[in-house]
Short mmCIF file of C-alpha atoms in Angstrom, two decimals:
data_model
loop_
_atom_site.label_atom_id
_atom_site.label_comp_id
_atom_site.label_asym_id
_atom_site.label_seq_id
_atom_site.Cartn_x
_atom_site.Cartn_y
_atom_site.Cartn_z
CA UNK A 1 0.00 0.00 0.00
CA UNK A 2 3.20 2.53 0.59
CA UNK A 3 4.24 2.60 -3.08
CA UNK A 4 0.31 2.55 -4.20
CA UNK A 5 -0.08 5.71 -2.19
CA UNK A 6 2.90 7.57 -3.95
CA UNK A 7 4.51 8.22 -0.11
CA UNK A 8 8.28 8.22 0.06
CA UNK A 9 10.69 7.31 2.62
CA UNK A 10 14.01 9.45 3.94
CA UNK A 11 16.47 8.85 6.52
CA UNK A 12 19.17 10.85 8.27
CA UNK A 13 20.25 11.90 11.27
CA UNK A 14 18.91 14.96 13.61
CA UNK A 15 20.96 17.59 14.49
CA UNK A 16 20.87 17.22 18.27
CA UNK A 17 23.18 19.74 19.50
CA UNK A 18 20.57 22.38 17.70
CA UNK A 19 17.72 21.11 19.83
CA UNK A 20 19.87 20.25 23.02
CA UNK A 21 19.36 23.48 25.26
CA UNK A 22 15.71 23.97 24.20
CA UNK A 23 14.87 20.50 25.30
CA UNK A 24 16.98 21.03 28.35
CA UNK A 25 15.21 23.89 29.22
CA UNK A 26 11.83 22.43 28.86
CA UNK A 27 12.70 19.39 31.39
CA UNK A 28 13.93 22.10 33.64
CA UNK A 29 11.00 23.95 33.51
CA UNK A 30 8.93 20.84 33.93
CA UNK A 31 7.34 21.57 30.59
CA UNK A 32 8.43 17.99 29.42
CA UNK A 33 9.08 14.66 30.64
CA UNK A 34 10.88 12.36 28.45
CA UNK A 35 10.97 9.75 31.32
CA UNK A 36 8.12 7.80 29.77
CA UNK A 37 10.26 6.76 27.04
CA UNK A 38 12.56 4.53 29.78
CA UNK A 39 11.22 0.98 30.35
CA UNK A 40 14.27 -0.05 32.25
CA UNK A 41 16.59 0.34 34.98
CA UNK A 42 19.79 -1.59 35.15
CA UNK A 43 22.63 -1.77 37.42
CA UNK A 44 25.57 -1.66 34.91
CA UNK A 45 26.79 -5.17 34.70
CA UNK A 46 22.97 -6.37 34.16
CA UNK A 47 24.26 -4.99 30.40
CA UNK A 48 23.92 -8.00 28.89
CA UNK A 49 21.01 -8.54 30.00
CA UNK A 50 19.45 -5.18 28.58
CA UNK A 51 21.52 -6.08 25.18
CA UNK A 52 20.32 -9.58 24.58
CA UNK A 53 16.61 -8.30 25.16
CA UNK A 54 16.68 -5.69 22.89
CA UNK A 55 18.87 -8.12 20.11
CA UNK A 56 15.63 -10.37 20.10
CA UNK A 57 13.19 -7.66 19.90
CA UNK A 58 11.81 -8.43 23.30
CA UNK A 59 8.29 -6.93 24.24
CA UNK A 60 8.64 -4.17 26.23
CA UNK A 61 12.11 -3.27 25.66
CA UNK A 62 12.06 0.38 25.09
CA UNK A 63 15.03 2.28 26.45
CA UNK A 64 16.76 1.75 29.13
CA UNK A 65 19.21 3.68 32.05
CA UNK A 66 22.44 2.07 33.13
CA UNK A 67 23.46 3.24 36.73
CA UNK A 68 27.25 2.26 36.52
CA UNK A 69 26.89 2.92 40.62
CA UNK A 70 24.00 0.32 40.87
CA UNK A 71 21.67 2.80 42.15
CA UNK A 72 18.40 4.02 40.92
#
């Protein structure tokens, strides 16, 4: 149905350093809360772990935070 419709695909990359500061200031301001985008917390050598999850396209496996200190 994509090539039926006439759409058209792109990639690239976004410029983050242009939108770093704005988006900075909008989590400071508590005008945004990218948070909901983590769906797990991982002591650092739990790694693998994370890895092999997201390798195999495991439900659930959105983004997750590595605390190198263990805590949360």
């Amino acid at each position: 149905m994509f090539w039926f419709k006439g759409q058209s695909m792109g990639t690239g990359k976004c410029n983050v350093k242009n939108y770093n500061r704005q988006l900075m200031n909008l989590i400071a301001n508590h005008k945004a809360e990218p948070s909901f985008l983590v769906s797990h917390e991982l002591k650092l050598d739990q790694a693998p772990e994370g890895y092999r999850n997201f390798d195999v396209r495991a439900d659930g496996w959105t983004k997750v935070l590595l605390h190198p200190d263990g805590g949360r």
